[in-house]
mmCIF file of C-alpha atoms and ligand atoms in Angstrom:
data_model
loop_
_atom_site.group_PDB
_atom_site.id
_atom_site.type_symbol
_atom_site.label_atom_id
_atom_site.label_comp_id
_atom_site.label_asym_id
_atom_site.label_seq_id
_atom_site.Cartn_x
_atom_site.Cartn_y
_atom_site.Cartn_z
ATOM 1 C CA UNK A 1 129.281 -81.624 -22.580
ATOM 2 C CA UNK A 2 126.585 -78.993 -23.005
ATOM 3 C CA UNK A 3 124.833 -78.981 -19.621
ATOM 4 C CA UNK A 4 121.049 -79.101 -19.380
ATOM 5 C CA UNK A 5 120.872 -76.180 -16.953
ATOM 6 C CA UNK A 6 123.590 -73.811 -15.892
ATOM 7 C CA UNK A 7 123.664 -71.119 -13.210
ATOM 8 C CA UNK A 8 124.587 -67.609 -14.318
ATOM 9 C CA UNK A 9 126.882 -66.104 -11.713
ATOM 10 C CA UNK A 10 128.500 -62.791 -12.554
ATOM 11 C CA UNK A 11 131.690 -61.243 -11.279
ATOM 12 C CA UNK A 12 130.215 -58.682 -8.897
ATOM 13 C CA UNK A 13 128.835 -61.534 -6.756
ATOM 14 C CA UNK A 14 132.297 -62.199 -5.354
ATOM 15 C CA UNK A 15 132.628 -58.534 -4.341
ATOM 16 C CA UNK A 16 129.249 -58.544 -2.608
ATOM 17 C CA UNK A 17 129.971 -61.737 -0.740
ATOM 18 C CA UNK A 18 133.392 -60.538 0.414
ATOM 19 C CA UNK A 19 131.750 -57.417 1.777
ATOM 20 C CA UNK A 20 129.263 -59.449 3.787
ATOM 21 C CA UNK A 21 131.909 -61.904 4.962
ATOM 22 C CA UNK A 22 134.045 -59.006 6.195
ATOM 23 C CA UNK A 23 131.074 -57.387 7.932
ATOM 24 C CA UNK A 24 130.837 -60.606 9.887
ATOM 25 C CA UNK A 25 127.054 -61.079 9.902
ATOM 26 C CA UNK A 26 126.544 -64.138 7.739
ATOM 27 C CA UNK A 27 123.127 -65.180 9.000
ATOM 28 C CA UNK A 28 119.777 -63.576 8.296
ATOM 29 C CA UNK A 29 119.952 -59.799 8.368
ATOM 30 C CA UNK A 30 119.517 -56.644 6.334
ATOM 31 C CA UNK A 31 120.472 -58.259 3.008
ATOM 32 C CA UNK A 32 117.709 -60.819 3.425
ATOM 33 C CA UNK A 33 115.269 -57.920 3.829
ATOM 34 C CA UNK A 34 116.709 -56.203 0.738
ATOM 35 C CA UNK A 35 116.268 -59.387 -1.270
ATOM 36 C CA UNK A 36 112.630 -59.630 -0.151
ATOM 37 C CA UNK A 37 112.058 -55.997 -1.121
ATOM 38 C CA UNK A 38 113.574 -56.539 -4.571
ATOM 39 C CA UNK A 39 111.418 -59.598 -5.175
ATOM 40 C CA UNK A 40 108.339 -57.557 -4.248
ATOM 41 C CA UNK A 41 109.439 -54.785 -6.581
ATOM 42 C CA UNK A 42 110.170 -57.113 -9.469
ATOM 43 C CA UNK A 43 106.792 -58.872 -9.133
ATOM 44 C CA UNK A 44 105.045 -55.476 -8.786
ATOM 45 C CA UNK A 45 103.318 -56.608 -5.630
ATOM 46 C CA UNK A 46 100.527 -54.495 -4.199
ATOM 47 C CA UNK A 47 98.859 -55.760 -1.037
ATOM 48 C CA UNK A 48 101.105 -58.803 -1.028
ATOM 49 C CA UNK A 49 104.015 -59.711 1.280
ATOM 50 C CA UNK A 50 107.216 -61.665 0.611
ATOM 51 C CA UNK A 51 108.951 -63.836 3.177
ATOM 52 C CA UNK A 52 112.254 -65.416 2.107
ATOM 53 C CA UNK A 53 113.138 -68.952 3.152
ATOM 54 C CA UNK A 54 116.202 -71.175 2.866
ATOM 55 C CA UNK A 55 114.727 -73.401 0.120
ATOM 56 C CA UNK A 56 111.727 -73.589 -2.185
ATOM 57 C CA UNK A 57 110.727 -76.770 -0.407
ATOM 58 C CA UNK A 58 110.545 -74.999 2.953
ATOM 59 C CA UNK A 59 108.521 -72.219 1.277
ATOM 60 C CA UNK A 60 105.988 -74.836 0.145
ATOM 61 C CA UNK A 61 105.946 -76.434 3.599
ATOM 62 C CA UNK A 62 105.217 -73.097 5.310
ATOM 63 C CA UNK A 63 102.594 -72.279 2.667
ATOM 64 C CA UNK A 64 100.642 -75.380 3.682
ATOM 65 C CA UNK A 65 100.784 -74.356 7.343
ATOM 66 C CA UNK A 66 99.546 -70.855 6.473
ATOM 67 C CA UNK A 67 96.752 -72.426 4.409
ATOM 68 C CA UNK A 68 95.719 -74.334 7.535
ATOM 69 C CA UNK A 69 96.331 -77.754 6.003
ATOM 70 C CA UNK A 70 96.771 -80.401 8.654
ATOM 71 C CA UNK A 71 96.154 -83.944 9.828
ATOM 72 C CA UNK A 72 94.065 -86.082 7.473
ATOM 73 C CA UNK A 73 93.250 -83.193 5.130
ATOM 74 C CA UNK A 74 93.642 -83.868 1.431
ATOM 75 C CA UNK A 75 95.636 -81.756 -0.997
ATOM 76 C CA UNK A 76 95.096 -82.223 -4.719
ATOM 77 C CA UNK A 77 98.393 -82.012 -6.600
ATOM 78 C CA UNK A 78 99.632 -83.244 -9.975
ATOM 79 C CA UNK A 79 101.662 -86.457 -9.838
ATOM 80 C CA UNK A 80 103.641 -84.870 -12.673
ATOM 81 C CA UNK A 81 105.603 -82.575 -10.358
ATOM 82 C CA UNK A 82 108.813 -82.503 -8.363
ATOM 83 C CA UNK A 83 108.600 -84.725 -5.292
ATOM 84 C CA UNK A 84 109.258 -81.741 -2.968
ATOM 85 C CA UNK A 85 105.568 -80.838 -3.274
ATOM 86 C CA UNK A 86 104.419 -84.333 -2.379
ATOM 87 C CA UNK A 87 106.789 -84.635 0.578
ATOM 88 C CA UNK A 88 105.715 -81.340 2.182
ATOM 89 C CA UNK A 89 102.079 -82.438 2.043
ATOM 90 C CA UNK A 90 103.050 -85.480 4.110
ATOM 91 C CA UNK A 91 105.103 -83.257 6.422
ATOM 92 C CA UNK A 92 101.968 -81.462 7.639
ATOM 93 C CA UNK A 93 100.228 -84.813 8.110
ATOM 94 C CA UNK A 94 97.962 -84.410 5.090
ATOM 95 C CA UNK A 95 97.445 -86.702 2.139
ATOM 96 C CA UNK A 96 98.440 -85.933 -1.454
ATOM 97 C CA UNK A 97 95.763 -86.825 -4.007
ATOM 98 C CA UNK A 98 97.160 -87.023 -7.523
ATOM 99 C CA UNK A 99 95.322 -85.310 -10.358
ATOM 100 C CA UNK A 100 96.006 -85.445 -14.063
ATOM 101 C CA UNK A 101 97.404 -82.712 -16.318
ATOM 102 C CA UNK A 102 96.468 -81.088 -19.633
ATOM 103 C CA UNK A 103 98.360 -81.737 -22.836
ATOM 104 C CA UNK A 104 98.518 -78.079 -23.858
ATOM 105 C CA UNK A 105 100.397 -76.628 -20.851
ATOM 106 C CA UNK A 106 101.245 -79.719 -18.740
ATOM 107 C CA UNK A 107 99.572 -78.003 -15.788
ATOM 108 C CA UNK A 108 96.614 -79.318 -13.776
ATOM 109 C CA UNK A 109 93.450 -80.445 -15.529
ATOM 110 C CA UNK A 110 90.512 -78.878 -13.675
ATOM 111 C CA UNK A 111 88.109 -81.598 -14.828
ATOM 112 C CA UNK A 112 90.406 -84.151 -13.209
ATOM 113 C CA UNK A 113 90.631 -82.028 -10.022
ATOM 114 C CA UNK A 114 86.866 -81.682 -9.771
ATOM 115 C CA UNK A 115 86.357 -85.449 -9.719
ATOM 116 C CA UNK A 116 88.808 -85.794 -6.817
ATOM 117 C CA UNK A 117 87.336 -83.165 -4.491
ATOM 118 C CA UNK A 118 85.930 -84.653 -1.268
ATOM 119 C CA UNK A 119 84.886 -83.275 2.126
ATOM 120 C CA UNK A 120 88.505 -83.657 3.225
ATOM 121 C CA UNK A 121 89.976 -81.586 0.397
ATOM 122 C CA UNK A 122 91.547 -78.478 1.866
ATOM 123 C CA UNK A 123 93.836 -77.112 -0.829
ATOM 124 C CA UNK A 124 95.006 -77.326 -4.419
ATOM 125 C CA UNK A 125 98.746 -77.278 -5.020
ATOM 126 C CA UNK A 126 99.282 -76.363 -8.647
ATOM 127 C CA UNK A 127 102.437 -76.052 -10.717
ATOM 128 C CA UNK A 128 103.362 -73.736 -13.593
ATOM 129 C CA UNK A 129 105.402 -76.298 -15.477
ATOM 130 C CA UNK A 130 108.577 -74.997 -17.153
ATOM 131 C CA UNK A 131 107.347 -71.452 -16.454
ATOM 132 C CA UNK A 132 104.189 -71.829 -18.546
ATOM 133 C CA UNK A 133 101.156 -70.845 -16.469
ATOM 134 C CA UNK A 134 98.564 -73.490 -15.660
ATOM 135 C CA UNK A 135 94.818 -72.867 -16.022
ATOM 136 C CA UNK A 136 94.595 -70.413 -13.108
ATOM 137 C CA UNK A 137 91.164 -69.107 -14.146
ATOM 138 C CA UNK A 138 89.851 -72.650 -13.806
ATOM 139 C CA UNK A 139 91.774 -73.306 -10.587
ATOM 140 C CA UNK A 140 90.529 -70.179 -8.778
ATOM 141 C CA UNK A 141 86.983 -70.818 -9.986
ATOM 142 C CA UNK A 142 87.063 -74.293 -8.417
ATOM 143 C CA UNK A 143 88.678 -72.923 -5.266
ATOM 144 C CA UNK A 144 85.866 -70.418 -4.864
ATOM 145 C CA UNK A 145 83.145 -72.942 -5.568
ATOM 146 C CA UNK A 146 84.496 -75.514 -3.063
ATOM 147 C CA UNK A 147 86.094 -73.124 -0.578
ATOM 148 C CA UNK A 148 89.643 -74.385 -1.070
ATOM 149 C CA UNK A 149 93.013 -72.730 -0.554
ATOM 150 C CA UNK A 150 95.371 -72.522 -3.519
ATOM 151 C CA UNK A 151 99.133 -72.872 -3.266
ATOM 152 C CA UNK A 152 100.853 -71.990 -6.504
ATOM 153 C CA UNK A 153 104.155 -73.754 -6.982
ATOM 154 C CA UNK A 154 105.774 -70.988 -9.019
ATOM 155 C CA UNK A 155 109.287 -72.353 -8.593
ATOM 156 C CA UNK A 156 109.529 -72.502 -12.410
ATOM 157 C CA UNK A 157 107.664 -69.266 -13.048
ATOM 158 C CA UNK A 158 109.553 -66.353 -11.487
ATOM 159 C CA UNK A 159 108.684 -63.577 -13.942
ATOM 160 C CA UNK A 160 105.815 -65.274 -15.811
ATOM 161 C CA UNK A 161 102.675 -63.194 -16.356
ATOM 162 C CA UNK A 162 99.082 -64.389 -16.444
ATOM 163 C CA UNK A 163 96.340 -62.114 -17.778
ATOM 164 C CA UNK A 164 98.986 -59.359 -17.825
ATOM 165 C CA UNK A 165 99.968 -59.702 -14.144
ATOM 166 C CA UNK A 166 102.981 -61.361 -12.585
ATOM 167 C CA UNK A 167 102.403 -64.782 -11.058
ATOM 168 C CA UNK A 168 102.547 -64.114 -7.313
ATOM 169 C CA UNK A 169 100.915 -60.689 -7.555
ATOM 170 C CA UNK A 170 97.286 -61.845 -7.533
ATOM 171 C CA UNK A 171 97.041 -65.410 -6.163
ATOM 172 C CA UNK A 172 96.228 -66.946 -2.800
ATOM 173 C CA UNK A 173 99.673 -68.242 -1.701
ATOM 174 C CA UNK A 174 102.602 -68.404 -4.122
ATOM 175 C CA UNK A 175 105.994 -70.086 -3.658
ATOM 176 C CA UNK A 176 109.268 -69.475 -5.459
ATOM 177 C CA UNK A 177 112.620 -71.252 -5.420
ATOM 178 C CA UNK A 178 116.112 -69.860 -5.882
ATOM 179 C CA UNK A 179 117.919 -73.181 -5.864
ATOM 180 C CA UNK A 180 121.101 -73.792 -7.912
ATOM 181 C CA UNK A 181 119.345 -74.392 -11.237
ATOM 182 C CA UNK A 182 116.474 -71.902 -11.089
ATOM 183 C CA UNK A 183 116.550 -68.708 -13.215
ATOM 184 C CA UNK A 184 117.494 -66.622 -10.182
ATOM 185 C CA UNK A 185 119.619 -68.515 -7.685
ATOM 186 C CA UNK A 186 120.785 -67.694 -4.176
ATOM 187 C CA UNK A 187 122.541 -71.096 -4.172
ATOM 188 C CA UNK A 188 119.600 -72.273 -2.112
ATOM 189 C CA UNK A 189 116.614 -70.173 -1.246
ATOM 190 C CA UNK A 190 112.904 -69.661 -1.622
ATOM 191 C CA UNK A 191 110.066 -67.270 -0.926
ATOM 192 C CA UNK A 192 106.415 -67.325 0.057
ATOM 193 C CA UNK A 193 104.060 -64.562 -1.090
ATOM 194 C CA UNK A 194 100.914 -64.006 0.975
ATOM 195 C CA UNK A 195 97.984 -61.574 1.043
ATOM 196 C CA UNK A 196 97.747 -60.671 4.712
ATOM 197 C CA UNK A 197 100.282 -58.852 6.891
ATOM 198 C CA UNK A 198 99.198 -61.235 9.642
ATOM 199 C CA UNK A 199 100.336 -64.207 7.563
ATOM 200 C CA UNK A 200 103.641 -62.477 6.889
ATOM 201 C CA UNK A 201 104.155 -62.138 10.652
ATOM 202 C CA UNK A 202 103.318 -65.811 11.146
ATOM 203 C CA UNK A 203 105.746 -66.834 8.403
ATOM 204 C CA UNK A 204 108.514 -64.766 9.973
ATOM 205 C CA UNK A 205 108.099 -66.714 13.201
ATOM 206 C CA UNK A 206 107.666 -70.096 11.564
ATOM 207 C CA UNK A 207 110.993 -69.661 9.761
ATOM 208 C CA UNK A 208 112.975 -68.951 12.969
ATOM 209 C CA UNK A 209 111.912 -71.761 15.302
ATOM 210 C CA UNK A 210 108.795 -69.966 16.513
ATOM 211 C CA UNK A 211 110.788 -67.185 18.156
ATOM 212 C CA UNK A 212 108.789 -63.976 18.478
ATOM 213 C CA UNK A 213 111.631 -61.588 17.547
ATOM 214 C CA UNK A 214 113.949 -62.516 14.718
ATOM 215 C CA UNK A 215 117.726 -61.968 14.941
ATOM 216 C CA UNK A 216 117.522 -58.557 13.243
ATOM 217 C CA UNK A 217 115.141 -57.226 15.873
ATOM 218 C CA UNK A 218 116.930 -58.875 18.788
ATOM 219 C CA UNK A 219 120.334 -57.441 17.963
ATOM 220 C CA UNK A 220 118.863 -53.954 17.940
ATOM 221 C CA UNK A 221 118.600 -54.180 21.707
ATOM 222 C CA UNK A 222 121.321 -55.209 24.116
ATOM 223 C CA UNK A 223 119.328 -58.008 25.602
ATOM 224 C CA UNK A 224 119.723 -60.431 22.691
ATOM 225 C CA UNK A 225 118.815 -63.439 24.852
ATOM 226 C CA UNK A 226 115.386 -62.122 25.717
ATOM 227 C CA UNK A 227 112.750 -63.671 23.535
ATOM 228 C CA UNK A 228 109.663 -65.796 23.736
ATOM 229 C CA UNK A 229 108.726 -68.860 21.662
ATOM 230 C CA UNK A 230 105.116 -68.523 20.664
ATOM 231 C CA UNK A 231 104.459 -71.124 17.967
ATOM 232 C CA UNK A 232 105.873 -74.201 16.235
ATOM 233 C CA UNK A 233 108.832 -73.338 14.066
ATOM 234 C CA UNK A 234 111.587 -74.472 11.782
ATOM 235 C CA UNK A 235 115.085 -73.384 10.894
ATOM 236 C CA UNK A 236 114.091 -72.082 7.490
ATOM 237 C CA UNK A 237 115.497 -68.562 7.286
ATOM 238 C CA UNK A 238 117.640 -67.257 4.424
ATOM 239 C CA UNK A 239 121.146 -66.090 5.436
ATOM 240 C CA UNK A 240 122.634 -62.746 4.303
ATOM 241 C CA UNK A 241 125.281 -64.463 2.166
ATOM 242 C CA UNK A 242 122.659 -66.318 0.131
ATOM 243 C CA UNK A 243 120.467 -63.249 -0.116
ATOM 244 C CA UNK A 244 123.419 -61.285 -1.536
ATOM 245 C CA UNK A 245 123.858 -63.830 -4.303
ATOM 246 C CA UNK A 246 120.132 -63.737 -5.017
ATOM 247 C CA UNK A 247 120.094 -59.939 -5.064
ATOM 248 C CA UNK A 248 122.860 -59.626 -7.616
ATOM 249 C CA UNK A 249 121.028 -62.097 -9.845
ATOM 250 C CA UNK A 250 117.666 -60.496 -9.430
ATOM 251 C CA UNK A 251 118.982 -57.268 -10.947
ATOM 252 C CA UNK A 252 119.618 -59.110 -14.219
ATOM 253 C CA UNK A 253 116.529 -61.264 -14.315
ATOM 254 C CA UNK A 254 114.801 -59.334 -17.092
ATOM 255 C CA UNK A 255 117.770 -59.944 -19.366
ATOM 256 C CA UNK A 256 117.888 -63.626 -18.364
ATOM 257 C CA UNK A 257 114.206 -63.979 -19.244
ATOM 258 C CA UNK A 258 114.477 -62.141 -22.583
ATOM 259 C CA UNK A 259 117.363 -64.356 -23.652
ATOM 260 C CA UNK A 260 115.621 -67.533 -22.605
ATOM 261 C CA UNK A 261 112.456 -66.536 -24.465
ATOM 262 C CA UNK A 262 114.534 -66.000 -27.595
ATOM 263 C CA UNK A 263 116.233 -69.403 -27.302
ATOM 264 C CA UNK A 264 112.922 -71.184 -26.668
ATOM 265 C CA UNK A 265 111.360 -69.529 -29.710
ATOM 266 C CA UNK A 266 114.304 -70.594 -31.856
ATOM 267 C CA UNK A 267 114.006 -74.170 -30.581
ATOM 268 C CA UNK A 268 110.265 -74.244 -31.260
ATOM 269 C CA UNK A 269 110.575 -72.684 -34.701
ATOM 270 C CA UNK A 270 112.932 -75.395 -35.946
ATOM 271 C CA UNK A 271 111.850 -78.404 -33.918
ATOM 272 C CA UNK A 272 108.159 -77.972 -34.782
ATOM 273 C CA UNK A 273 109.075 -78.958 -38.341
ATOM 274 C CA UNK A 274 110.022 -82.463 -37.223
ATOM 275 C CA UNK A 275 107.055 -84.798 -37.559
ATOM 276 C CA UNK A 276 107.702 -86.796 -34.364
ATOM 277 C CA UNK A 277 108.163 -83.722 -32.164
ATOM 278 C CA UNK A 278 105.461 -81.722 -30.379
ATOM 279 C CA UNK A 279 106.683 -78.329 -29.148
ATOM 280 C CA UNK A 280 105.089 -76.368 -26.242
ATOM 281 C CA UNK A 281 101.884 -74.511 -27.138
ATOM 282 C CA UNK A 282 103.108 -71.030 -26.305
ATOM 283 C CA UNK A 283 104.729 -68.074 -28.074
ATOM 284 C CA UNK A 284 106.708 -67.399 -24.838
ATOM 285 C CA UNK A 285 105.581 -63.781 -24.806
ATOM 286 C CA UNK A 286 104.611 -63.704 -21.115
ATOM 287 C CA UNK A 287 106.494 -66.804 -20.067
ATOM 288 C CA UNK A 288 109.655 -66.807 -17.969
ATOM 289 C CA UNK A 289 111.078 -70.093 -19.243
ATOM 290 C CA UNK A 290 112.812 -72.156 -16.615
ATOM 291 C CA UNK A 291 113.175 -75.176 -18.924
ATOM 292 C CA UNK A 292 112.645 -75.943 -22.560
ATOM 293 C CA UNK A 293 110.910 -79.225 -23.235
ATOM 294 C CA UNK A 294 109.454 -81.057 -26.202
ATOM 295 C CA UNK A 295 107.465 -84.246 -26.562
ATOM 296 C CA UNK A 296 108.908 -87.035 -28.696
ATOM 297 C CA UNK A 297 106.305 -89.422 -30.093
ATOM 298 C CA UNK A 298 106.639 -92.922 -31.588
ATOM 299 C CA UNK A 299 108.678 -94.236 -28.641
ATOM 300 C CA UNK A 300 111.803 -92.491 -29.875
ATOM 301 C CA UNK A 301 112.491 -90.420 -26.773
ATOM 302 C CA UNK A 302 114.932 -92.766 -25.036
ATOM 303 C CA UNK A 303 117.046 -93.420 -28.131
ATOM 304 C CA UNK A 304 117.150 -89.657 -28.748
ATOM 305 C CA UNK A 305 118.465 -89.121 -25.198
ATOM 306 C CA UNK A 306 121.264 -91.670 -25.777
ATOM 307 C CA UNK A 307 122.083 -90.182 -29.170
ATOM 308 C CA UNK A 308 122.337 -86.648 -27.784
ATOM 309 C CA UNK A 309 124.415 -87.854 -24.863
ATOM 310 C CA UNK A 310 126.897 -89.406 -27.305
ATOM 311 C CA UNK A 311 127.022 -86.030 -29.055
ATOM 312 C CA UNK A 312 127.814 -84.347 -25.731
ATOM 313 C CA UNK A 313 124.381 -82.793 -25.254
ATOM 314 C CA UNK A 314 122.849 -83.349 -21.832
ATOM 315 C CA UNK A 315 119.076 -83.759 -21.634
ATOM 316 C CA UNK A 316 116.672 -84.686 -18.873
ATOM 317 C CA UNK A 317 113.278 -86.111 -18.001
ATOM 318 C CA UNK A 318 111.235 -83.866 -15.712
ATOM 319 C CA UNK A 319 109.855 -85.906 -14.156
ATOM 320 C CA UNK A 320 109.101 -89.491 -13.298
ATOM 321 C CA UNK A 321 105.550 -88.962 -11.960
ATOM 322 C CA UNK A 322 105.267 -89.435 -8.209
ATOM 323 C CA UNK A 323 102.766 -92.300 -8.440
ATOM 324 C CA UNK A 324 105.571 -94.392 -9.961
ATOM 325 C CA UNK A 325 107.661 -94.126 -6.779
ATOM 326 C CA UNK A 326 107.458 -96.862 -4.120
ATOM 327 C CA UNK A 327 106.719 -94.347 -1.381
ATOM 328 C CA UNK A 328 103.957 -92.517 -3.258
ATOM 329 C CA UNK A 329 102.151 -95.083 -5.406
ATOM 330 C CA UNK A 330 99.444 -95.512 -2.769
ATOM 331 C CA UNK A 331 98.220 -91.929 -3.330
ATOM 332 C CA UNK A 332 97.013 -92.432 -6.890
ATOM 333 C CA UNK A 333 93.256 -92.754 -6.604
ATOM 334 C CA UNK A 334 92.353 -92.048 -10.195
ATOM 335 C CA UNK A 335 93.833 -93.095 -13.516
ATOM 336 C CA UNK A 336 96.222 -90.495 -14.903
ATOM 337 C CA UNK A 337 96.254 -91.130 -18.656
ATOM 338 C CA UNK A 338 97.748 -87.815 -19.770
ATOM 339 C CA UNK A 339 100.479 -88.005 -17.110
ATOM 340 C CA UNK A 340 101.344 -91.546 -18.255
ATOM 341 C CA UNK A 341 101.547 -90.461 -21.869
ATOM 342 C CA UNK A 342 103.586 -87.302 -21.237
ATOM 343 C CA UNK A 343 106.002 -89.228 -19.030
ATOM 344 C CA UNK A 344 106.907 -91.441 -22.025
ATOM 345 C CA UNK A 345 107.345 -88.490 -24.396
ATOM 346 C CA UNK A 346 108.857 -85.631 -22.430
ATOM 347 C CA UNK A 347 112.471 -84.504 -22.759
ATOM 348 C CA UNK A 348 114.134 -81.303 -21.504
ATOM 349 C CA UNK A 349 116.783 -79.704 -23.702
ATOM 350 C CA UNK A 350 119.639 -77.417 -22.614
ATOM 351 C CA UNK A 351 118.493 -73.920 -21.679
ATOM 352 C CA UNK A 352 120.694 -71.297 -20.011
ATOM 353 C CA UNK A 353 120.393 -67.548 -19.495
ATOM 354 C CA UNK A 354 123.218 -66.981 -21.981
ATOM 355 C CA UNK A 355 123.738 -69.420 -24.849
ATOM 356 C CA UNK A 356 125.667 -68.681 -27.967
ATOM 357 C CA UNK A 357 124.128 -69.166 -31.404
ATOM 358 C CA UNK A 358 126.590 -71.889 -32.278
ATOM 359 C CA UNK A 359 125.585 -74.027 -29.297
ATOM 360 C CA UNK A 360 121.893 -73.660 -30.030
ATOM 361 C CA UNK A 361 122.444 -74.388 -33.713
ATOM 362 C CA UNK A 362 124.515 -77.461 -32.866
ATOM 363 C CA UNK A 363 121.760 -78.857 -30.626
ATOM 364 C CA UNK A 364 119.038 -78.259 -33.194
ATOM 365 C CA UNK A 365 121.100 -79.710 -36.050
ATOM 366 C CA UNK A 366 121.990 -82.768 -34.004
ATOM 367 C CA UNK A 367 118.294 -83.400 -33.324
ATOM 368 C CA UNK A 368 117.577 -83.014 -37.052
ATOM 369 C CA UNK A 369 120.311 -85.556 -37.804
ATOM 370 C CA UNK A 370 118.763 -88.036 -35.388
ATOM 371 C CA UNK A 371 115.387 -87.853 -37.117
HETATM 372 C C1 PLP B 1 112.887 -76.514 -7.501
HETATM 373 C C2 PLP B 1 111.549 -77.038 -7.251
HETATM 374 C C3 PLP B 1 110.997 -77.146 -5.958
HETATM 375 C C4 PLP B 1 111.758 -77.002 -4.681
HETATM 376 O O1 PLP B 1 112.633 -75.986 -4.606
HETATM 377 P P1 PLP B 1 114.020 -76.156 -3.793
HETATM 378 O O2 PLP B 1 114.451 -74.737 -3.690
HETATM 379 O O3 PLP B 1 114.933 -76.985 -4.629
HETATM 380 O O4 PLP B 1 113.735 -76.755 -2.480
HETATM 381 C C5 PLP B 1 109.681 -77.524 -5.845
HETATM 382 N N1 PLP B 1 108.926 -77.794 -6.905
HETATM 383 C C6 PLP B 1 109.436 -77.752 -8.152
HETATM 384 C C7 PLP B 1 108.544 -78.061 -9.288
HETATM 385 C C8 PLP B 1 110.754 -77.393 -8.371
HETATM 386 O O5 PLP B 1 111.239 -77.379 -9.611
#
């Protein structure tokens, strides 16, 4: 079976992990800090701060707290998104309000957002689907006009550029994920990027149960047990072992991205010739592609999935929109016609950081055979 997504773990990871295991400090420590520094370097951050977390979901949760979102506030978010985003909005006691998306980039539709803004709206949580940036010019214009915070879910977009700058290097609050299937993985992991040093300090306390000195600082002195708890907090820190895996991956990320861009362009070049297929509207030049998707029209998507499965090609649907779930259907205030349509057409095809030509050719030819 050709898997849909596949982590790229290279040999030197084992060496790095053994070193850390033998040093005996498995929890958060100097490697976590190194990983944060490398992320900042890769994203060319100036006047921005990175705080690593144990998952992308916890990064999004802390981002909402930093944005000051709380009880009975509303957060506008696309229903066409991973349910992590919707759950964290509930976790801070706020209410998700589902907006629609645009057909060209499958990111938020600002006209749809505008209609949903109320006095209770506190933030916009926007996604860069499959690594393709959403309409950030439009989003930040709305945010300014209505005084809203913006949380960019950049879990798909580590390495994507917008107007020539890396996503994360210019926004309000940006969140990344390094979970098992993301381009860079630390097995599980995430990061929040913020503008103010003060917010970085807050994040560092929020991720270690509200303790005022994290383990690195405490072990510098002999009196490890002396600390104060000064805020709410969670057990969200990223251990050294995970950071080491992330670090070794991060050093190769440019190569991962270049390869993925090449594979996506090959897919688009051939698949765009099929009448029933709509390929993404991008040349992938500044996109760090987390997934490759196409839209299949004429109700042929589900039979294509079965056909490819029989030919040992795994595909996926990202995602069932949240307003279709029992727990979330109550949060759809407006009709979401584009979301409904895309949900019936979307299919993700295998995309890895290293694919051989034969595999790619086989997938494309099999799709041709189906049509
Ligand atoms: C991966 C992902 C997350 C959550 O990240 P985890 O690290 O898995 O917790 C959130 N949103 C989207 C769109 C994702 O793909």
